[in-house]
mmCIF file of C-alpha atoms and ligand atoms in Angstrom:
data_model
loop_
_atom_site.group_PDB
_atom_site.id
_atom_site.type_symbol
_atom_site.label_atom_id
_atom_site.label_comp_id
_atom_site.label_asym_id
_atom_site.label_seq_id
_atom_site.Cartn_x
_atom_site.Cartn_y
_atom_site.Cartn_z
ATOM 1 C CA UNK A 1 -33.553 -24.721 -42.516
ATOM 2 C CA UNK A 2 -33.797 -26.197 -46.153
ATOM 3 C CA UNK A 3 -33.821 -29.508 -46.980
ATOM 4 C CA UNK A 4 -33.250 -31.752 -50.168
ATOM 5 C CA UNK A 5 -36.450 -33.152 -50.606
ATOM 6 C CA UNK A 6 -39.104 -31.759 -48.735
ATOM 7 C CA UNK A 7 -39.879 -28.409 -47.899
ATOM 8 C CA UNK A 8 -41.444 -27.021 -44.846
ATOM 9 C CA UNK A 9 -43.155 -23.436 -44.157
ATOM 10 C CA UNK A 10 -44.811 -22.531 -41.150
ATOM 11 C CA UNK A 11 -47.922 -20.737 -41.682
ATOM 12 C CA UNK A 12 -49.344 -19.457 -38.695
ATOM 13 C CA UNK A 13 -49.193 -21.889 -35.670
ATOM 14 C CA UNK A 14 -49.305 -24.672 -38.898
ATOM 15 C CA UNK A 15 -46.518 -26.339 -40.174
ATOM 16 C CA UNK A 16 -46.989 -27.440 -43.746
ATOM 17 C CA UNK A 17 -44.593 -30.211 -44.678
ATOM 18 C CA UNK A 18 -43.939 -30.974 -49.117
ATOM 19 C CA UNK A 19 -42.790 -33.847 -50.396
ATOM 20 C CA UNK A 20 -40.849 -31.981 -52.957
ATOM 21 C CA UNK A 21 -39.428 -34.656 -55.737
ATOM 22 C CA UNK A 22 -42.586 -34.658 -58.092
ATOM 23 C CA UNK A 23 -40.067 -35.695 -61.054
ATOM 24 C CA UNK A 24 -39.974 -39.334 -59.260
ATOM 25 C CA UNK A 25 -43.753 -39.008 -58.083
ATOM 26 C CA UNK A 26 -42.247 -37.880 -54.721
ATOM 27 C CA UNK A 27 -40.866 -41.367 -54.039
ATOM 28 C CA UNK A 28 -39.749 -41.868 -50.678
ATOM 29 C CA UNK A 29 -36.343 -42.233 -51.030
ATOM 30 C CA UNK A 30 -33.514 -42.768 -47.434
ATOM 31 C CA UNK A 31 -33.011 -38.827 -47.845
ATOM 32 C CA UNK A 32 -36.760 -38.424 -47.961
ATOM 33 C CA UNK A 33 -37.043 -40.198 -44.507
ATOM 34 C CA UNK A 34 -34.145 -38.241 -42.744
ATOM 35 C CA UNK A 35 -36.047 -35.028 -43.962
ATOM 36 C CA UNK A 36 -39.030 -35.956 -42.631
ATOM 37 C CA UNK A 37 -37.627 -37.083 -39.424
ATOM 38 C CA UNK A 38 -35.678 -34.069 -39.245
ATOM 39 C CA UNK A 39 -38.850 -31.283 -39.750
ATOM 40 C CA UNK A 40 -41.432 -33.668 -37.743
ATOM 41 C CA UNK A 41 -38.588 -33.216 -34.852
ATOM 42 C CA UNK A 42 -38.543 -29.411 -35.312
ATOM 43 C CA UNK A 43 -42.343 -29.095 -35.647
ATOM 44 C CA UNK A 44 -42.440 -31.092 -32.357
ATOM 45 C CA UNK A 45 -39.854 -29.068 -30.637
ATOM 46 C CA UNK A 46 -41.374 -25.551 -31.977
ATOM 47 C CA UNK A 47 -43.576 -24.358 -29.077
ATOM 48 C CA UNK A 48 -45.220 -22.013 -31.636
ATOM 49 C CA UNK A 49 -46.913 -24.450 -34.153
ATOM 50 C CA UNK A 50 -49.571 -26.936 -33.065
ATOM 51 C CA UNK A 51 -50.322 -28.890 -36.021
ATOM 52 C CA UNK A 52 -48.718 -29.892 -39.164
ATOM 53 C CA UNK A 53 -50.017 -31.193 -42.881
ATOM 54 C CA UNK A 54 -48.367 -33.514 -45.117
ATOM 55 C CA UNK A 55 -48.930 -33.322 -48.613
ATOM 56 C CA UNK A 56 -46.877 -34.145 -52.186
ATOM 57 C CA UNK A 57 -45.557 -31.560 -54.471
ATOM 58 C CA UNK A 58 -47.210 -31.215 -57.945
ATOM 59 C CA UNK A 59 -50.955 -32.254 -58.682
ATOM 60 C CA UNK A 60 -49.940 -36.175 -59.408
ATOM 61 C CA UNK A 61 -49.199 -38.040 -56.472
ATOM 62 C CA UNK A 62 -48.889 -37.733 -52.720
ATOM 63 C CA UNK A 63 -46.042 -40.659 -52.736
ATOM 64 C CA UNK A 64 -46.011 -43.100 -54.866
ATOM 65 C CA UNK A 65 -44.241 -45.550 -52.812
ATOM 66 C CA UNK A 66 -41.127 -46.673 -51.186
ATOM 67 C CA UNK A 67 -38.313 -45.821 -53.870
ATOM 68 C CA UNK A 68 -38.232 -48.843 -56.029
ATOM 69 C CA UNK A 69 -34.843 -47.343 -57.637
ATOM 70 C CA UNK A 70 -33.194 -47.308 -54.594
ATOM 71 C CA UNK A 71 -34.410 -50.751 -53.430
ATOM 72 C CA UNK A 72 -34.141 -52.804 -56.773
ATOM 73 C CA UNK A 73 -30.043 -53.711 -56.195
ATOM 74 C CA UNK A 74 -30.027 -53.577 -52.522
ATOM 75 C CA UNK A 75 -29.530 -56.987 -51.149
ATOM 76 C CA UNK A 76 -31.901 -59.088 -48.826
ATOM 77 C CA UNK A 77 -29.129 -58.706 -45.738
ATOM 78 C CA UNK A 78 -28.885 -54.977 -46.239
ATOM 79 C CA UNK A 79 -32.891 -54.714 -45.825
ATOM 80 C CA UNK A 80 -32.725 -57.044 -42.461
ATOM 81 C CA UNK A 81 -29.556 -55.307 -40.824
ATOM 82 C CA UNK A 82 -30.599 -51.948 -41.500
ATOM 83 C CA UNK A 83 -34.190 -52.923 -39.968
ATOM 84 C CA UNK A 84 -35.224 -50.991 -43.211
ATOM 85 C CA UNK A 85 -38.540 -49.509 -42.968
ATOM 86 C CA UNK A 86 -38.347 -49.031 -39.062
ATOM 87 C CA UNK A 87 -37.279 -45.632 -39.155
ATOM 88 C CA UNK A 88 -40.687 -44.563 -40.695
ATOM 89 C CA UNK A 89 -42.721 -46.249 -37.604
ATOM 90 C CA UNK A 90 -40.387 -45.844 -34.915
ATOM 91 C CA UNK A 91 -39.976 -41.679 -35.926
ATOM 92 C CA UNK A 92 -42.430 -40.655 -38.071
ATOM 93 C CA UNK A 93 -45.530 -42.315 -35.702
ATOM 94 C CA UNK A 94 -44.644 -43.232 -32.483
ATOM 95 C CA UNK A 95 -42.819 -39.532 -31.559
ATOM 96 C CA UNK A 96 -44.887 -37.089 -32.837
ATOM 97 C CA UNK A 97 -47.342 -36.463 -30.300
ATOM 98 C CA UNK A 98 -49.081 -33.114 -32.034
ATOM 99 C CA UNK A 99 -51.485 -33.670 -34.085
ATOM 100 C CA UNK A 100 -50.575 -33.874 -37.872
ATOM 101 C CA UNK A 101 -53.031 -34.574 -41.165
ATOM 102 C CA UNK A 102 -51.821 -36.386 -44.525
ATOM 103 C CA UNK A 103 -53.978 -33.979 -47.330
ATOM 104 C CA UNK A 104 -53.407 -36.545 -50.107
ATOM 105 C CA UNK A 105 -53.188 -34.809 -53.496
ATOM 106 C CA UNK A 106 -53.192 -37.842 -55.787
ATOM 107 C CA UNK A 107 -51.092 -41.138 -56.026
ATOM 108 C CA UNK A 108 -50.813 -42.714 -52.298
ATOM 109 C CA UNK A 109 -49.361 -45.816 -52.852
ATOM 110 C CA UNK A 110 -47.098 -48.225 -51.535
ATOM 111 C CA UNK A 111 -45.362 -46.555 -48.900
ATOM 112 C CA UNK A 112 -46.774 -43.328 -49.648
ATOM 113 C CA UNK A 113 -50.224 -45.245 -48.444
ATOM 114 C CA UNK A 114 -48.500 -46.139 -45.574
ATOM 115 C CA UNK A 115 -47.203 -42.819 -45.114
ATOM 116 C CA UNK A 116 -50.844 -41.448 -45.434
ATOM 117 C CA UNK A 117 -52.117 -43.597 -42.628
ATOM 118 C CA UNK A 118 -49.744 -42.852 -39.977
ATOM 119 C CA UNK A 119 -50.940 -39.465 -40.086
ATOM 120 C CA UNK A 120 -54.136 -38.920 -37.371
ATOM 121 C CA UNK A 121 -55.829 -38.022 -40.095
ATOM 122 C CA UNK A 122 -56.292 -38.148 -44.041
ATOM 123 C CA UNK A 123 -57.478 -35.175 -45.979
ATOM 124 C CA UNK A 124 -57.855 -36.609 -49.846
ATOM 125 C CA UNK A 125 -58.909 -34.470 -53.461
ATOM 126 C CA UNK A 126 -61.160 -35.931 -55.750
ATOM 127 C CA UNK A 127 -58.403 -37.505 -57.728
ATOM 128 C CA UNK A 128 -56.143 -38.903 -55.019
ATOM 129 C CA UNK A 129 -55.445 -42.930 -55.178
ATOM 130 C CA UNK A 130 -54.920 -45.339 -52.862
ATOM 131 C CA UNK A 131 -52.879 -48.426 -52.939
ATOM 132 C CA UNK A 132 -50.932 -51.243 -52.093
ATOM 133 C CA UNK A 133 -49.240 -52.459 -55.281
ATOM 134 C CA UNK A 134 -46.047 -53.953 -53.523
ATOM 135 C CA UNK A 135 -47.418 -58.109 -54.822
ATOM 136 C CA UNK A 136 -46.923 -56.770 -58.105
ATOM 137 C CA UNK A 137 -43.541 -56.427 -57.127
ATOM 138 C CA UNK A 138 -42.894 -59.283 -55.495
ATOM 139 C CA UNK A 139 -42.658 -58.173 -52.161
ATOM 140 C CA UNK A 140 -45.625 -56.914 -49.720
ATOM 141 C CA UNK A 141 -46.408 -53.779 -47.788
ATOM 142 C CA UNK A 142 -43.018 -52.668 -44.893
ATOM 143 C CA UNK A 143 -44.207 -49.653 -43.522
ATOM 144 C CA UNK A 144 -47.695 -50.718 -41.889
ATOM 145 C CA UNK A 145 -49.947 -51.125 -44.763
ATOM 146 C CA UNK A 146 -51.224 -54.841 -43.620
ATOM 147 C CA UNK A 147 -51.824 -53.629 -40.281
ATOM 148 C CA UNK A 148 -53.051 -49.722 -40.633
ATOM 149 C CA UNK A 149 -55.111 -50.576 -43.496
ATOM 150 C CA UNK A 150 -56.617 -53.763 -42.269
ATOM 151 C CA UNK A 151 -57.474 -51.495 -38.960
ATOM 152 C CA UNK A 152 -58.779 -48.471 -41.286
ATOM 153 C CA UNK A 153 -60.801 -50.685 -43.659
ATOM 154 C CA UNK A 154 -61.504 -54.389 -42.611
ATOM 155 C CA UNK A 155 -60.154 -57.403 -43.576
ATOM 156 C CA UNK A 156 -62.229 -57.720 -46.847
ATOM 157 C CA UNK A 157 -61.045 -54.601 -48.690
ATOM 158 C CA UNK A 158 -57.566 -54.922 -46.787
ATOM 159 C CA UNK A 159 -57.161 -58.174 -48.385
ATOM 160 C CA UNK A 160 -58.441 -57.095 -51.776
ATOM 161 C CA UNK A 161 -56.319 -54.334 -51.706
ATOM 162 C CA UNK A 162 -53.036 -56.246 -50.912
ATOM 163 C CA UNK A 163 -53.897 -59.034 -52.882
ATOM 164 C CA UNK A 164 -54.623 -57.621 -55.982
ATOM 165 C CA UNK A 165 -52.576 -54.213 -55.744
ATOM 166 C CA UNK A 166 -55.484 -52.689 -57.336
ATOM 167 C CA UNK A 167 -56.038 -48.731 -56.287
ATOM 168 C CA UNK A 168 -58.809 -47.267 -54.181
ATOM 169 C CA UNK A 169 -60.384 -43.672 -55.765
ATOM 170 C CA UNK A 170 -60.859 -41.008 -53.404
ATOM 171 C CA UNK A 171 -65.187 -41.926 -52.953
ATOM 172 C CA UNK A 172 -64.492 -45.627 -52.375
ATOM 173 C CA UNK A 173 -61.189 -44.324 -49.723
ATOM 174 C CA UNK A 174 -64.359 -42.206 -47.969
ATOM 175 C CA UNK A 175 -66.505 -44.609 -48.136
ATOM 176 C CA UNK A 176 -64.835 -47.096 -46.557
ATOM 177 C CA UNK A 177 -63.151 -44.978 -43.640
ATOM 178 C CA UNK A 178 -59.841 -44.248 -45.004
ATOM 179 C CA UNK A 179 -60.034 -40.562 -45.387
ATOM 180 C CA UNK A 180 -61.764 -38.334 -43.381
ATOM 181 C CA UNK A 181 -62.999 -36.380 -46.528
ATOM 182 C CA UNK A 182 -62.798 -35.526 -50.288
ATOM 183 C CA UNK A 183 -62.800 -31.789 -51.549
ATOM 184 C CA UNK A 184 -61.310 -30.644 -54.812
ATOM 185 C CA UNK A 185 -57.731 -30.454 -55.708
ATOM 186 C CA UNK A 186 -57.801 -26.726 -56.051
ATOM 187 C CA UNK A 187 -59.353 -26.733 -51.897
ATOM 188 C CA UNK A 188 -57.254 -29.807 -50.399
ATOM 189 C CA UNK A 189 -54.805 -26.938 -49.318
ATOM 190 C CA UNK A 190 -56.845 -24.599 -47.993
ATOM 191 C CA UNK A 191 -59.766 -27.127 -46.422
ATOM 192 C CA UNK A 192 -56.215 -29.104 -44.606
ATOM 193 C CA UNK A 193 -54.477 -25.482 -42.899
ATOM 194 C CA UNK A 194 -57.613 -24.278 -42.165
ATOM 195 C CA UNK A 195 -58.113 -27.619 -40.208
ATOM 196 C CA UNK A 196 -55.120 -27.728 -39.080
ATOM 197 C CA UNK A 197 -55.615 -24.211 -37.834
ATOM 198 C CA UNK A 198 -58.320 -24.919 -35.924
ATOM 199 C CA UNK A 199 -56.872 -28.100 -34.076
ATOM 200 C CA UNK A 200 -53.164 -25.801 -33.804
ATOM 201 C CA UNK A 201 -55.868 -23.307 -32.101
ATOM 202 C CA UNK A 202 -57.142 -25.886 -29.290
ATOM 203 C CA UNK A 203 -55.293 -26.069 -25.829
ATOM 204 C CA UNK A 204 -52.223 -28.169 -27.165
ATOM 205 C CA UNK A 205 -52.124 -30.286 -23.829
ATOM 206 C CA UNK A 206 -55.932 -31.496 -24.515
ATOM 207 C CA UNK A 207 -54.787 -31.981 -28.725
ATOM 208 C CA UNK A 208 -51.938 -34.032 -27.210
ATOM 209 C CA UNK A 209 -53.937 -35.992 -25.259
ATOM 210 C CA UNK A 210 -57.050 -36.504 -27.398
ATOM 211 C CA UNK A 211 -54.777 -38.041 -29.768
ATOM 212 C CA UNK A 212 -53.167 -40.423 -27.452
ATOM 213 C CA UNK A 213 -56.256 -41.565 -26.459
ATOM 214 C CA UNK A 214 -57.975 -42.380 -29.967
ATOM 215 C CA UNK A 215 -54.762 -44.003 -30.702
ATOM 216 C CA UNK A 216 -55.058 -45.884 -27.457
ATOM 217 C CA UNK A 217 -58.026 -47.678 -29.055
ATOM 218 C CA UNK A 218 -55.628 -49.543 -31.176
ATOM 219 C CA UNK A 219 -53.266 -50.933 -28.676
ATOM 220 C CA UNK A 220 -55.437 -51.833 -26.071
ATOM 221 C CA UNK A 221 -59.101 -54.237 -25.006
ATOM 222 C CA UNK A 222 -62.357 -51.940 -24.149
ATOM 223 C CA UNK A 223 -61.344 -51.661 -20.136
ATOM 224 C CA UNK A 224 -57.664 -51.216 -20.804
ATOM 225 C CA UNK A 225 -58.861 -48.172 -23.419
ATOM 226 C CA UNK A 226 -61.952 -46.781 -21.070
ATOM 227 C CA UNK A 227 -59.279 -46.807 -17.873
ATOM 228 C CA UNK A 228 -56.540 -44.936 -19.805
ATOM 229 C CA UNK A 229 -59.489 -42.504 -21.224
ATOM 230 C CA UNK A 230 -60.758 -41.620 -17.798
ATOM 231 C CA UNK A 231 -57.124 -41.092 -16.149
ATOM 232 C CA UNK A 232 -56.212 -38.813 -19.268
ATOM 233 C CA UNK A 233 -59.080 -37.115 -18.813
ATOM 234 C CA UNK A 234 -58.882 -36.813 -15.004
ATOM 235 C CA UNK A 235 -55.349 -34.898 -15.197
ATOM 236 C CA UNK A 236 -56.149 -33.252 -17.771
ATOM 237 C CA UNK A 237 -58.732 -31.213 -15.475
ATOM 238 C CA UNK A 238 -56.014 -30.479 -13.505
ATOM 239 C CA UNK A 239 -54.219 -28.363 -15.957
ATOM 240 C CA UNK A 240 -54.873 -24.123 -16.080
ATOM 241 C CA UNK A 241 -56.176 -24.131 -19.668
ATOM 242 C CA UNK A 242 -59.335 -26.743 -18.110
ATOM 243 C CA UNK A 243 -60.095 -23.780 -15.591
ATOM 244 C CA UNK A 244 -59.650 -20.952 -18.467
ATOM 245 C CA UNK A 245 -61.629 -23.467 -21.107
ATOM 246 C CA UNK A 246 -64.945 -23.553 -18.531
ATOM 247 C CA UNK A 247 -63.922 -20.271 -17.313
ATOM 248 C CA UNK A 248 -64.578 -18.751 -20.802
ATOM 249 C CA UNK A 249 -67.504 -20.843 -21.447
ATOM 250 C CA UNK A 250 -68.912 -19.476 -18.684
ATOM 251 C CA UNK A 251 -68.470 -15.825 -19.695
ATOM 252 C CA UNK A 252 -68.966 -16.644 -23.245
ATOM 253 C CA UNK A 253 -65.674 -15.623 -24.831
ATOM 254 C CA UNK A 254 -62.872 -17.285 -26.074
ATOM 255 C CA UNK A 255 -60.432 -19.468 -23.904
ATOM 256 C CA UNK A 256 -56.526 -17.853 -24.000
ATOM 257 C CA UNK A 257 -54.351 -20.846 -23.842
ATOM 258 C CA UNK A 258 -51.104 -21.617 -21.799
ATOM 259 C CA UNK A 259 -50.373 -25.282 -22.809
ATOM 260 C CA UNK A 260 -50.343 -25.796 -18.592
HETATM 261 C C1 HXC B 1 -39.262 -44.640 -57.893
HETATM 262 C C2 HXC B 1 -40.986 -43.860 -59.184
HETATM 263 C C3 HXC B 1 -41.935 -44.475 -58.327
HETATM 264 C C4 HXC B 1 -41.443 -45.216 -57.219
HETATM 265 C C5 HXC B 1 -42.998 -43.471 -59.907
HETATM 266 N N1 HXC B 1 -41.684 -43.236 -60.126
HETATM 267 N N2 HXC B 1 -43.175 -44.222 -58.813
HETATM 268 N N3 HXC B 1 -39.668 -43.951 -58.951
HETATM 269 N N4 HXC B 1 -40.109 -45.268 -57.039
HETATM 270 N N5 HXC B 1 -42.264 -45.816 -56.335
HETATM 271 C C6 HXC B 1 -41.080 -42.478 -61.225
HETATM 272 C C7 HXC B 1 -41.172 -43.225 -62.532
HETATM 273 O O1 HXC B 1 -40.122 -44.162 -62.629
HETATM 274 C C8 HXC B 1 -41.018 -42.097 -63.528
HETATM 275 O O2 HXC B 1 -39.653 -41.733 -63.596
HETATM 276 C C9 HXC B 1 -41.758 -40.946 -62.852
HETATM 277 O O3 HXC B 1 -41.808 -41.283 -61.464
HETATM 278 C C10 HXC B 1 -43.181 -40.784 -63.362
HETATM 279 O O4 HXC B 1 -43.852 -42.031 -63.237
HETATM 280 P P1 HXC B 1 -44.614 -42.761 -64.440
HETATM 281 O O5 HXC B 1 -44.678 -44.214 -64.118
HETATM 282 O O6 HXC B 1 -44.020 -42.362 -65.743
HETATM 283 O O7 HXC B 1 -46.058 -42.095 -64.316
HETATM 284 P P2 HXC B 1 -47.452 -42.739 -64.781
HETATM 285 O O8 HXC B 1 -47.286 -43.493 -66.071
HETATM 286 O O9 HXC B 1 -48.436 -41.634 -64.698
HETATM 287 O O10 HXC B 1 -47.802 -43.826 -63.648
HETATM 288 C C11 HXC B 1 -48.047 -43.435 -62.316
HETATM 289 C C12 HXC B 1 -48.003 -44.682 -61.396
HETATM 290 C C13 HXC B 1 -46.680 -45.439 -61.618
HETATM 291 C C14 HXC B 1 -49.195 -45.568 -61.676
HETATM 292 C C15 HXC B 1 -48.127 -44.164 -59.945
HETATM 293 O O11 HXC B 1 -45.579 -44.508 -61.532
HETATM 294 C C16 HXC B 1 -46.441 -46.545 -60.629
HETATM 295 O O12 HXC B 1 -47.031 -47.601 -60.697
HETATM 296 N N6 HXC B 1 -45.475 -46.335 -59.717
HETATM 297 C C17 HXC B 1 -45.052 -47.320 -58.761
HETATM 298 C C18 HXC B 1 -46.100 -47.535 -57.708
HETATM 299 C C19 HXC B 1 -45.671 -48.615 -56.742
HETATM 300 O O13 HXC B 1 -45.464 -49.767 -57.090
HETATM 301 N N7 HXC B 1 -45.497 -48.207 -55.495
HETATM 302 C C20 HXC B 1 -45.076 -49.123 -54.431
HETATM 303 C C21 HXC B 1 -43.590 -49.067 -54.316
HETATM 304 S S1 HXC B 1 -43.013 -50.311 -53.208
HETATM 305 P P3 HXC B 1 -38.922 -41.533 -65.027
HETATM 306 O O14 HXC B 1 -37.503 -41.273 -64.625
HETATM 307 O O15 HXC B 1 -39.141 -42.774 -65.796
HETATM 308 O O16 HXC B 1 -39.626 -40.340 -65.611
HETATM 309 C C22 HXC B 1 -43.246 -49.733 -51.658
HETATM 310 C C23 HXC B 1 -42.834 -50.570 -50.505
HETATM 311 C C24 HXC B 1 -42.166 -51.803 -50.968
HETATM 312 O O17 HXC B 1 -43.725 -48.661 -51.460
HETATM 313 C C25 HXC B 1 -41.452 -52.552 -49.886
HETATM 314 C C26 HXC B 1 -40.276 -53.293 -50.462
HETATM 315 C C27 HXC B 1 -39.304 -53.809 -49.444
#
């Protein structure tokens, strides 16, 4: 399958996902979105791959935000009737249940910020920025950027960030819990698939679930969070690839998964 603006390639059991418009800083544009929601489905439904990475074409930018071409003539009622922006949390997020990793290769702003954070995990390179510059604009973060970022960072740089637009380098993203880690451009690639590798290597009904739980932590108090761990965790030991995981312990080899 080939699309307009992205382009996928599975490598492996990994499916690597490109923004492809670097001309336009790969600006998320609508076709952009249906792309995405397209190859996430088909990653998803692809028994064969177990993780994917996001990343931006070119050395410049991961996304540099929303479209602002697109969006500078569209009218306020357009915006509110086509619920614009939902798409990216109701698809993107909320119905990908493998794991996936953002490896941001530069700019990350706007909604290419947002973008970043929805993944379960960001991968930056040493030159990667993050930001959300929509004041400047006149308008204000639409695709979770108040809410992922205050969650990622705190209020204080949250507020700074929003408030002043200003951009984050890739030390001060580490520092403050953004990004999982820095490496150089030249490794983002290779230091993201090999990750992804090893998660798309794990038994994918324990990735599946490890990942709802963490996100759990988000939507729910301490007791709520610790119940839903322990009942996760409870069926998960009834699946085959729990008895071949301690199985294989046991005899010191690898475990051979069956996603049962
Ligand atoms: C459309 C964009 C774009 C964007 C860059 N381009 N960002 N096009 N939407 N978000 C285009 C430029 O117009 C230009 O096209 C080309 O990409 C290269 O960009 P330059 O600005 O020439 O590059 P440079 O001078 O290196 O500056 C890089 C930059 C700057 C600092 C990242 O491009 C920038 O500030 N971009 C906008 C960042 C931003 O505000 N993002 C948030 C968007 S709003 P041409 O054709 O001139 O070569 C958002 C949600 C808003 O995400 C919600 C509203 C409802």
């Amino acid at each position: 399958h080939t699309y307009e603006t992205i382009l996928v390639e599975q490598k492996g059991a990994v499916t690597l996902i490109t923004i492809n418009r670097p001309q336009a800083l790969n600006a998320l544009n609508s076709q952009v979105l249906a792309d995405l929601i397209d190859a996430f489905a088909a990653f998803e439904a692809d028994e064969t791959q177990g993780c994917a990475v996001l990343t931006g074409a070119g050395e410049k930018a991961f996304a540099a935000g929303a479209d602002i071409k697109e969006m500078a003539d569209k009218p306020a009622s357009d915006f509110f009737n086509e619920d614009f922006f939902s798409k990216w949390t109701s698809h993107v997020v909320k119905t990908t249940r493998k794991p996936w990793i953002a490896a941001v290769n530069g700019f990350a702003l706007g909604g290419g910020c947002e973008l970043a954070m929805m993944a379960d995990f960001i991968i930056a390179s040493e030159n990667a920025k993050f930001g959300q510059p929509e004041i400047k604009l006149g308008v204000a973060p639409g695709m979770g950027g108040s809410q992922r970022l205050t969650r990622a960072v705190g209020k204080a740089k949250a507020m700074d960030m929003c408030l002043t637009g200003r951009m984050m380098d890739a030390a001060e993203a580490e520092r403050s819990g953004l990004v999982t880690r820095v490496v150089p451009l030249a490794d983002l690639l290779t230091d993201a698939l090999k990750t992804a590798e090893t998660i798309a290597a794990m038994p994918p009904m324990a990735a599946k679930v490890n990942k709802e739980m963490v996100n759990a932590a988000y939507e729910t108090t301490l007791d709520q969070g610790l119940l839903f761990e322990r009942r996760a965790f409870q069926i998960l030991t009834a699946s085959d690839d729990k008895a071949e995981g301690m199985k294989a312990f046991i005899e010191k080899r690898p475990g051979v998964w069956k996603g049962k």
